[in-house]
């Protein structure tokens, strides 16, 4: 069997939360340990500018996210770990891809459509507050992926459409300019791809319903206590399929623990009790990494050096490939 090239990015606009961990970071790190695979992980700081125009926030988030991946056991000797903005070839490729990507394809992107719909609901002009960055978001993402000829891209469910767009753009390019890009596939961990937040909607910084990945243990319990539940009393059977507590439990538990909790729900476990157990489960998985995280956050130079070394590795791929791409589109030495 052929080894896969796995690539994934995380946008540096916020503090990592449990949803990021379960949906993207954990599966990516797991896959990087399966030694056959070559892994590319990066901080999507250019993507961050689309969502976040607070410079302090972007800078802080970049450190936090880098420290998160390292604390969780990412081995920078084994994977290529870098910052998107340290690879100028990605931006150049983004432009070249913009020139083959169909505008009509971008019109269908969920994030863009959601922004238009929310404008319409509020009686605003459809384009209000929508930048070209948001509109072209999937093209930059295609550049991230195609630049490194990744064939597998672990993402949350909400990103599947973007990977399909990257495939579409790659196919158009290959069709027009000749075989150049590898067609990527999304990899979604079927059980736990989309985690719900405190209010039962998708966990997301923008809904303000997220549980930070590395908050102190006490605060973690406080936040878990805020997870919305129904009004069923202790002793009344509860429906696990309609419970955010159970859903998050599933994302951290093994098969046996899932079964146990299912039985406890049937037997009417009190919400408070189920939340205590959830806290213990999450703490057991993340407690050690939390300590390593704190150490890295206080040693930013160490993080910076690792990222620069990673960029150097990444550019071993991107520099020769951009040459080939330029050649393909006709940007060639004159003589
Ligand atoms: N858009 C992704 C997210 O918000 C982050 C991302 C940027 C990404 N470029 C990527 C993920 C390339 C996978 C591959 O989660």
Short mmCIF file of C-alpha atoms and ligand atoms in Angstrom, two decimals:
data_model
loop_
_atom_site.label_atom_id
_atom_site.label_comp_id
_atom_site.label_asym_id
_atom_site.label_seq_id
_atom_site.Cartn_x
_atom_site.Cartn_y
_atom_site.Cartn_z
CA UNK A 1 0.00 0.00 0.00
CA UNK A 2 1.17 3.48 -0.85
CA UNK A 3 1.83 5.95 1.96
CA UNK A 4 -0.47 8.93 2.18
CA UNK A 5 0.49 12.54 2.28
CA UNK A 6 -1.71 14.10 4.93
CA UNK A 7 -2.10 17.85 5.30
CA UNK A 8 -4.21 20.01 7.52
CA UNK A 9 -4.32 23.58 8.71
CA UNK A 10 -5.88 25.45 11.56
CA UNK A 11 -6.87 29.07 11.35
CA UNK A 12 -5.07 31.28 13.87
CA UNK A 13 -7.95 33.49 14.85
CA UNK A 14 -8.89 32.06 18.21
CA UNK A 15 -7.94 29.96 21.17
CA UNK A 16 -8.19 26.23 20.37
CA UNK A 17 -11.34 24.64 21.75
CA UNK A 18 -12.50 21.08 22.24
CA UNK A 19 -14.21 21.13 18.86
CA UNK A 20 -10.95 21.94 17.07
CA UNK A 21 -9.22 19.23 19.04
CA UNK A 22 -11.73 16.50 18.35
CA UNK A 23 -12.46 17.48 14.76
CA UNK A 24 -9.00 18.26 13.45
CA UNK A 25 -6.03 18.25 15.81
CA UNK A 26 -6.40 14.85 17.46
CA UNK A 27 -7.06 12.89 14.26
CA UNK A 28 -4.22 14.71 12.52
CA UNK A 29 -1.70 13.95 15.24
CA UNK A 30 -2.88 10.35 15.40
CA UNK A 31 -2.41 9.94 11.71
CA UNK A 32 1.06 11.51 11.89
CA UNK A 33 2.07 8.73 14.24
CA UNK A 34 1.15 6.07 11.71
CA UNK A 35 4.64 6.11 10.33
CA UNK A 36 3.79 5.35 6.73
CA UNK A 37 2.17 8.72 6.30
CA UNK A 38 3.93 11.94 5.55
CA UNK A 39 2.25 14.75 7.42
CA UNK A 40 2.09 18.48 6.80
CA UNK A 41 0.50 20.61 9.50
CA UNK A 42 0.36 24.35 9.38
CA UNK A 43 -0.96 27.49 11.02
CA UNK A 44 -3.32 29.15 8.57
CA UNK A 45 -2.51 32.72 9.54
CA UNK A 46 -3.39 34.15 6.13
CA UNK A 47 -6.83 32.61 6.52
CA UNK A 48 -7.02 34.20 9.97
CA UNK A 49 -7.03 37.68 8.42
CA UNK A 50 -10.36 36.87 6.78
CA UNK A 51 -12.11 36.32 10.08
CA UNK A 52 -10.11 38.46 12.43
CA UNK A 53 -8.75 41.95 11.91
CA UNK A 54 -7.41 42.33 15.41
CA UNK A 55 -3.61 42.05 15.01
CA UNK A 56 -2.99 41.22 18.69
CA UNK A 57 -5.50 38.42 18.49
CA UNK A 58 -3.96 36.92 15.34
CA UNK A 59 -0.47 37.04 16.87
CA UNK A 60 -1.60 35.56 20.19
CA UNK A 61 -3.59 32.85 18.52
CA UNK A 62 -0.63 31.85 16.35
CA UNK A 63 1.46 31.15 19.45
CA UNK A 64 -1.40 29.41 21.22
CA UNK A 65 -2.15 27.11 18.34
CA UNK A 66 1.50 26.24 17.70
CA UNK A 67 1.93 25.47 21.41
CA UNK A 68 -1.23 23.38 21.33
CA UNK A 69 -0.07 21.08 18.57
CA UNK A 70 3.36 20.68 20.12
CA UNK A 71 1.92 20.04 23.59
CA UNK A 72 -0.35 17.38 22.18
CA UNK A 73 2.60 15.40 20.94
CA UNK A 74 3.18 16.58 17.42
CA UNK A 75 6.75 15.63 16.55
CA UNK A 76 8.29 18.40 14.46
CA UNK A 77 11.09 16.09 13.37
CA UNK A 78 8.64 13.71 11.88
CA UNK A 79 6.06 16.05 10.38
CA UNK A 80 6.43 19.26 8.46
CA UNK A 81 5.04 21.90 10.82
CA UNK A 82 4.97 25.48 9.58
CA UNK A 83 3.21 28.79 9.29
CA UNK A 84 1.33 29.45 6.06
CA UNK A 85 2.68 33.01 5.83
CA UNK A 86 6.27 31.73 5.94
CA UNK A 87 5.69 30.02 2.58
CA UNK A 88 5.36 32.77 -0.05
CA UNK A 89 4.78 30.15 -2.76
CA UNK A 90 1.33 29.50 -1.30
CA UNK A 91 0.22 33.08 -1.92
CA UNK A 92 1.57 32.97 -5.42
CA UNK A 93 -0.20 29.71 -6.16
CA UNK A 94 -3.38 31.19 -4.73
CA UNK A 95 -3.35 33.87 -7.38
CA UNK A 96 -2.67 31.39 -10.16
CA UNK A 97 -5.55 29.23 -8.95
CA UNK A 98 -7.80 32.29 -8.75
CA UNK A 99 -7.33 32.53 -12.48
CA UNK A 100 -8.76 29.05 -13.08
CA UNK A 101 -11.33 28.82 -10.25
CA UNK A 102 -14.90 29.45 -11.39
CA UNK A 103 -16.67 32.36 -9.73
CA UNK A 104 -19.84 30.30 -9.80
CA UNK A 105 -18.15 27.66 -7.69
CA UNK A 106 -17.29 30.24 -5.04
CA UNK A 107 -20.88 31.48 -5.03
CA UNK A 108 -21.84 28.11 -3.59
CA UNK A 109 -19.39 28.13 -0.66
CA UNK A 110 -21.26 27.67 2.64
CA UNK A 111 -19.38 30.37 4.56
CA UNK A 112 -19.99 32.96 1.88
CA UNK A 113 -23.62 31.97 1.44
CA UNK A 114 -24.21 32.17 5.17
CA UNK A 115 -22.82 35.70 5.23
CA UNK A 116 -25.10 36.74 2.36
CA UNK A 117 -28.13 35.16 4.00
CA UNK A 118 -27.47 36.84 7.30
CA UNK A 119 -27.18 40.19 5.51
CA UNK A 120 -30.49 39.59 3.79
CA UNK A 121 -32.18 38.63 7.02
CA UNK A 122 -30.99 41.84 8.59
CA UNK A 123 -32.20 43.87 5.65
CA UNK A 124 -28.65 44.82 4.65
CA UNK A 125 -27.15 44.90 1.20
CA UNK A 126 -26.16 41.30 0.29
CA UNK A 127 -22.49 42.24 0.03
CA UNK A 128 -22.34 44.13 3.32
CA UNK A 129 -19.09 43.35 5.17
CA UNK A 130 -18.10 40.62 2.73
CA UNK A 131 -14.47 40.88 1.66
CA UNK A 132 -12.77 39.32 -1.32
CA UNK A 133 -10.85 37.32 1.27
CA UNK A 134 -14.01 35.62 2.45
CA UNK A 135 -15.20 35.09 -1.08
CA UNK A 136 -11.89 33.57 -2.18
CA UNK A 137 -11.30 31.62 1.04
CA UNK A 138 -11.66 28.24 -0.71
CA UNK A 139 -9.06 29.20 -3.32
CA UNK A 140 -6.43 29.95 -0.68
CA UNK A 141 -7.30 26.67 0.96
CA UNK A 142 -6.89 24.90 -2.38
CA UNK A 143 -3.44 26.49 -2.70
CA UNK A 144 -2.49 25.21 0.78
CA UNK A 145 -3.40 21.69 -0.17
CA UNK A 146 -2.32 21.49 -3.81
CA UNK A 147 1.06 23.13 -3.12
CA UNK A 148 2.15 20.06 -1.19
CA UNK A 149 0.41 17.43 -3.31
CA UNK A 150 -1.51 16.18 -0.30
CA UNK A 151 -3.94 13.35 -1.04
CA UNK A 152 -5.61 13.19 2.39
CA UNK A 153 -6.94 16.17 4.28
CA UNK A 154 -8.33 15.56 7.78
CA UNK A 155 -11.00 18.17 8.48
CA UNK A 156 -14.26 18.72 10.29
CA UNK A 157 -17.46 18.06 8.34
CA UNK A 158 -17.96 21.74 7.72
CA UNK A 159 -14.81 21.78 5.60
CA UNK A 160 -15.65 18.93 3.23
CA UNK A 161 -17.04 21.32 0.68
CA UNK A 162 -13.75 23.21 0.60
CA UNK A 163 -11.81 20.04 -0.17
CA UNK A 164 -14.22 19.25 -2.97
CA UNK A 165 -13.64 22.73 -4.33
CA UNK A 166 -9.88 22.15 -4.17
CA UNK A 167 -10.38 18.99 -6.23
CA UNK A 168 -12.49 20.85 -8.71
CA UNK A 169 -9.92 23.61 -9.09
CA UNK A 170 -7.09 21.07 -9.41
CA UNK A 171 -8.99 19.20 -12.11
CA UNK A 172 -9.61 22.35 -14.10
CA UNK A 173 -5.96 23.29 -13.88
CA UNK A 174 -4.79 19.81 -14.87
CA UNK A 175 -7.23 19.72 -17.74
CA UNK A 176 -6.08 23.03 -19.10
CA UNK A 177 -2.35 23.03 -18.36
CA UNK A 178 -1.55 19.32 -18.09
CA UNK A 179 -1.27 16.94 -15.11
CA UNK A 180 0.18 19.01 -12.30
CA UNK A 181 -1.81 18.61 -9.11
CA UNK A 182 -2.79 15.62 -7.00
CA UNK A 183 -6.53 15.46 -6.28
CA UNK A 184 -7.10 15.65 -2.52
CA UNK A 185 -9.71 13.81 -0.49
CA UNK A 186 -11.29 14.91 2.79
CA UNK A 187 -10.89 12.57 5.74
CA UNK A 188 -13.58 12.96 8.37
CA UNK A 189 -13.63 10.97 11.57
CA UNK A 190 -17.20 9.73 11.28
CA UNK A 191 -18.05 9.48 14.98
CA UNK A 192 -17.02 12.84 16.25
CA UNK A 193 -16.45 15.20 13.39
CA UNK A 194 -18.63 18.05 14.64
CA UNK A 195 -18.75 18.75 18.34
CA UNK A 196 -21.61 20.70 19.87
CA UNK A 197 -20.98 23.62 22.20
CA UNK A 198 -22.51 24.82 25.46
CA UNK A 199 -25.77 25.88 23.83
CA UNK A 200 -26.17 22.75 21.70
CA UNK A 201 -25.16 24.43 18.45
CA UNK A 202 -21.91 23.55 16.69
CA UNK A 203 -18.99 24.44 18.95
CA UNK A 204 -17.54 27.59 17.50
CA UNK A 205 -15.78 30.69 18.66
CA UNK A 206 -18.28 32.79 16.76
CA UNK A 207 -21.23 31.36 18.71
CA UNK A 208 -19.43 32.04 21.96
CA UNK A 209 -20.29 28.52 23.10
CA UNK A 210 -16.84 26.92 23.01
CA UNK A 211 -14.92 25.13 25.74
CA UNK A 212 -11.22 26.10 25.51
CA UNK A 213 -8.96 23.11 25.06
CA UNK A 214 -6.48 24.02 27.78
CA UNK A 215 -8.42 25.93 30.37
CA UNK A 216 -7.55 25.16 34.01
CA UNK A 217 -9.30 22.11 35.39
CA UNK A 218 -11.66 24.08 37.66
CA UNK A 219 -12.76 26.37 34.89
CA UNK A 220 -13.29 23.32 32.69
CA UNK A 221 -15.75 21.93 35.21
CA UNK A 222 -17.53 25.28 35.43
CA UNK A 223 -17.93 25.44 31.68
CA UNK A 224 -19.10 21.84 31.44
CA UNK A 225 -21.71 22.67 34.07
CA UNK A 226 -23.05 25.29 31.68
CA UNK A 227 -23.77 22.79 28.91
CA UNK A 228 -27.44 23.11 28.10
CA UNK A 229 -29.59 20.16 29.16
CA UNK A 230 -33.32 19.55 29.42
CA UNK A 231 -35.23 19.66 32.71
CA UNK A 232 -35.39 15.92 33.39
CA UNK A 233 -34.83 15.12 37.05
CA UNK A 234 -32.41 12.57 38.52
CA UNK A 235 -33.95 9.13 38.12
CA UNK A 236 -35.80 10.01 34.92
CA UNK A 237 -34.38 8.19 31.86
CA UNK A 238 -32.55 10.49 29.45
CA UNK A 239 -32.12 10.26 25.71
CA UNK A 240 -28.43 10.07 24.82
CA UNK A 241 -29.18 10.93 21.21
CA UNK A 242 -30.51 14.29 22.26
CA UNK A 243 -27.77 15.37 24.63
CA UNK A 244 -24.71 17.53 24.16
CA UNK A 245 -23.17 16.00 27.30
CA UNK A 246 -23.44 12.57 25.75
CA UNK A 247 -22.15 13.77 22.43
CA UNK A 248 -19.02 15.23 23.98
CA UNK A 249 -18.66 12.10 26.10
CA UNK A 250 -18.62 10.04 22.92
CA UNK A 251 -15.81 12.14 21.52
CA UNK A 252 -13.53 11.26 24.44
CA UNK A 253 -14.70 7.83 25.56
CA UNK A 254 -13.75 4.38 24.32
CA UNK A 255 -16.46 1.98 23.15
CA UNK A 256 -16.95 0.49 26.58
CA UNK A 257 -17.27 3.89 28.26
CA UNK A 258 -19.80 4.93 25.64
CA UNK A 259 -21.92 1.87 26.44
CA UNK A 260 -21.66 2.50 30.15
CA UNK A 261 -22.83 6.08 29.80
CA UNK A 262 -25.66 4.96 27.54
CA UNK A 263 -26.82 2.68 30.34
CA UNK A 264 -26.48 5.43 32.91
CA UNK A 265 -28.64 7.69 30.78
CA UNK A 266 -31.27 4.97 30.56
CA UNK A 267 -31.08 4.55 34.34
CA UNK A 268 -31.64 8.29 34.84
CA UNK A 269 -28.23 9.65 35.82
CA UNK A 270 -28.49 13.22 37.17
CA UNK A 271 -27.20 15.87 34.77
CA UNK A 272 -24.79 17.14 37.43
CA UNK A 273 -23.36 13.67 37.84
CA UNK A 274 -22.96 13.11 34.11
CA UNK A 275 -21.12 16.40 33.88
CA UNK A 276 -18.73 15.46 36.67
CA UNK A 277 -17.90 12.28 34.83
CA UNK A 278 -17.42 14.15 31.60
CA UNK A 279 -15.00 16.51 33.32
CA UNK A 280 -12.95 13.63 34.71
CA UNK A 281 -12.82 11.96 31.31
CA UNK A 282 -11.58 15.07 29.53
CA UNK A 283 -9.10 15.88 32.29
CA UNK A 284 -7.60 12.42 32.02
CA UNK A 285 -7.00 12.85 28.32
CA UNK A 286 -5.70 16.42 28.42
CA UNK A 287 -4.13 16.99 31.86
CA UNK A 288 -0.51 16.26 30.90
CA UNK A 289 -0.69 18.14 27.63
CA UNK A 290 -2.05 21.16 29.53
CA UNK A 291 1.17 21.34 31.55
CA UNK A 292 3.36 21.13 28.46
CA UNK A 293 1.22 23.82 26.85
CA UNK A 294 1.76 26.27 29.69
CA UNK A 295 5.50 25.75 29.42
CA UNK A 296 5.58 26.45 25.69
CA UNK A 297 3.40 29.53 25.98
CA UNK A 298 6.03 30.94 28.32
CA UNK A 299 8.85 30.09 25.90
CA UNK A 300 7.75 31.65 22.62
CA UNK A 301 11.31 31.66 21.20
CA UNK A 302 11.34 27.91 21.26
CA UNK A 303 8.09 27.81 19.31
CA UNK A 304 9.33 30.37 16.81
CA UNK A 305 12.53 28.40 16.08
CA UNK A 306 10.60 25.22 15.49
CA UNK A 307 8.27 26.97 13.05
CA UNK A 308 11.12 28.51 11.08
CA UNK A 309 12.82 25.14 10.78
CA UNK A 310 9.49 23.73 9.60
CA UNK A 311 9.11 26.44 6.96
CA UNK A 312 12.54 25.62 5.63
CA UNK A 313 11.49 22.00 5.22
CA UNK A 314 8.21 22.95 3.59
CA UNK A 315 9.94 25.18 1.08
CA UNK A 316 12.05 22.27 -0.10
CA UNK A 317 8.78 21.17 -1.66
CA UNK A 318 7.13 24.44 -2.55
CA UNK A 319 10.05 26.20 -4.23
CA UNK A 320 10.72 23.64 -6.97
CA UNK A 321 7.00 23.02 -7.42
CA UNK A 322 6.11 26.67 -7.94
CA UNK A 323 8.79 26.77 -10.63
CA UNK A 324 7.10 23.91 -12.39
CA UNK A 325 3.69 25.57 -12.02
CA UNK A 326 4.98 28.88 -13.40
CA UNK A 327 6.45 27.00 -16.31
CA UNK A 328 3.12 25.26 -16.92
CA UNK A 329 1.16 28.52 -17.08
CA UNK A 330 3.75 30.26 -19.24
CA UNK A 331 5.56 32.41 -16.72
CA UNK A 332 9.01 31.42 -17.93
CA UNK A 333 12.47 32.87 -18.30
CA UNK A 334 12.41 35.07 -21.39
CA UNK A 335 15.65 33.81 -22.82
N1 LIG B 1 -10.32 26.33 6.67
C1 LIG B 1 -9.81 25.44 7.67
C2 LIG B 1 -10.63 25.60 8.93
O1 LIG B 1 -11.18 26.65 9.18
C3 LIG B 1 -8.36 25.70 7.96
C4 LIG B 1 -7.54 25.44 6.77
C5 LIG B 1 -6.92 26.37 6.00
C6 LIG B 1 -7.25 24.17 6.22
N2 LIG B 1 -6.26 25.75 4.99
C7 LIG B 1 -6.44 24.41 5.09
C8 LIG B 1 -7.61 22.86 6.56
C9 LIG B 1 -6.00 23.37 4.29
C10 LIG B 1 -7.15 21.84 5.76
C11 LIG B 1 -6.35 22.08 4.64
O2 LIG B 1 -10.72 24.68 9.70
#
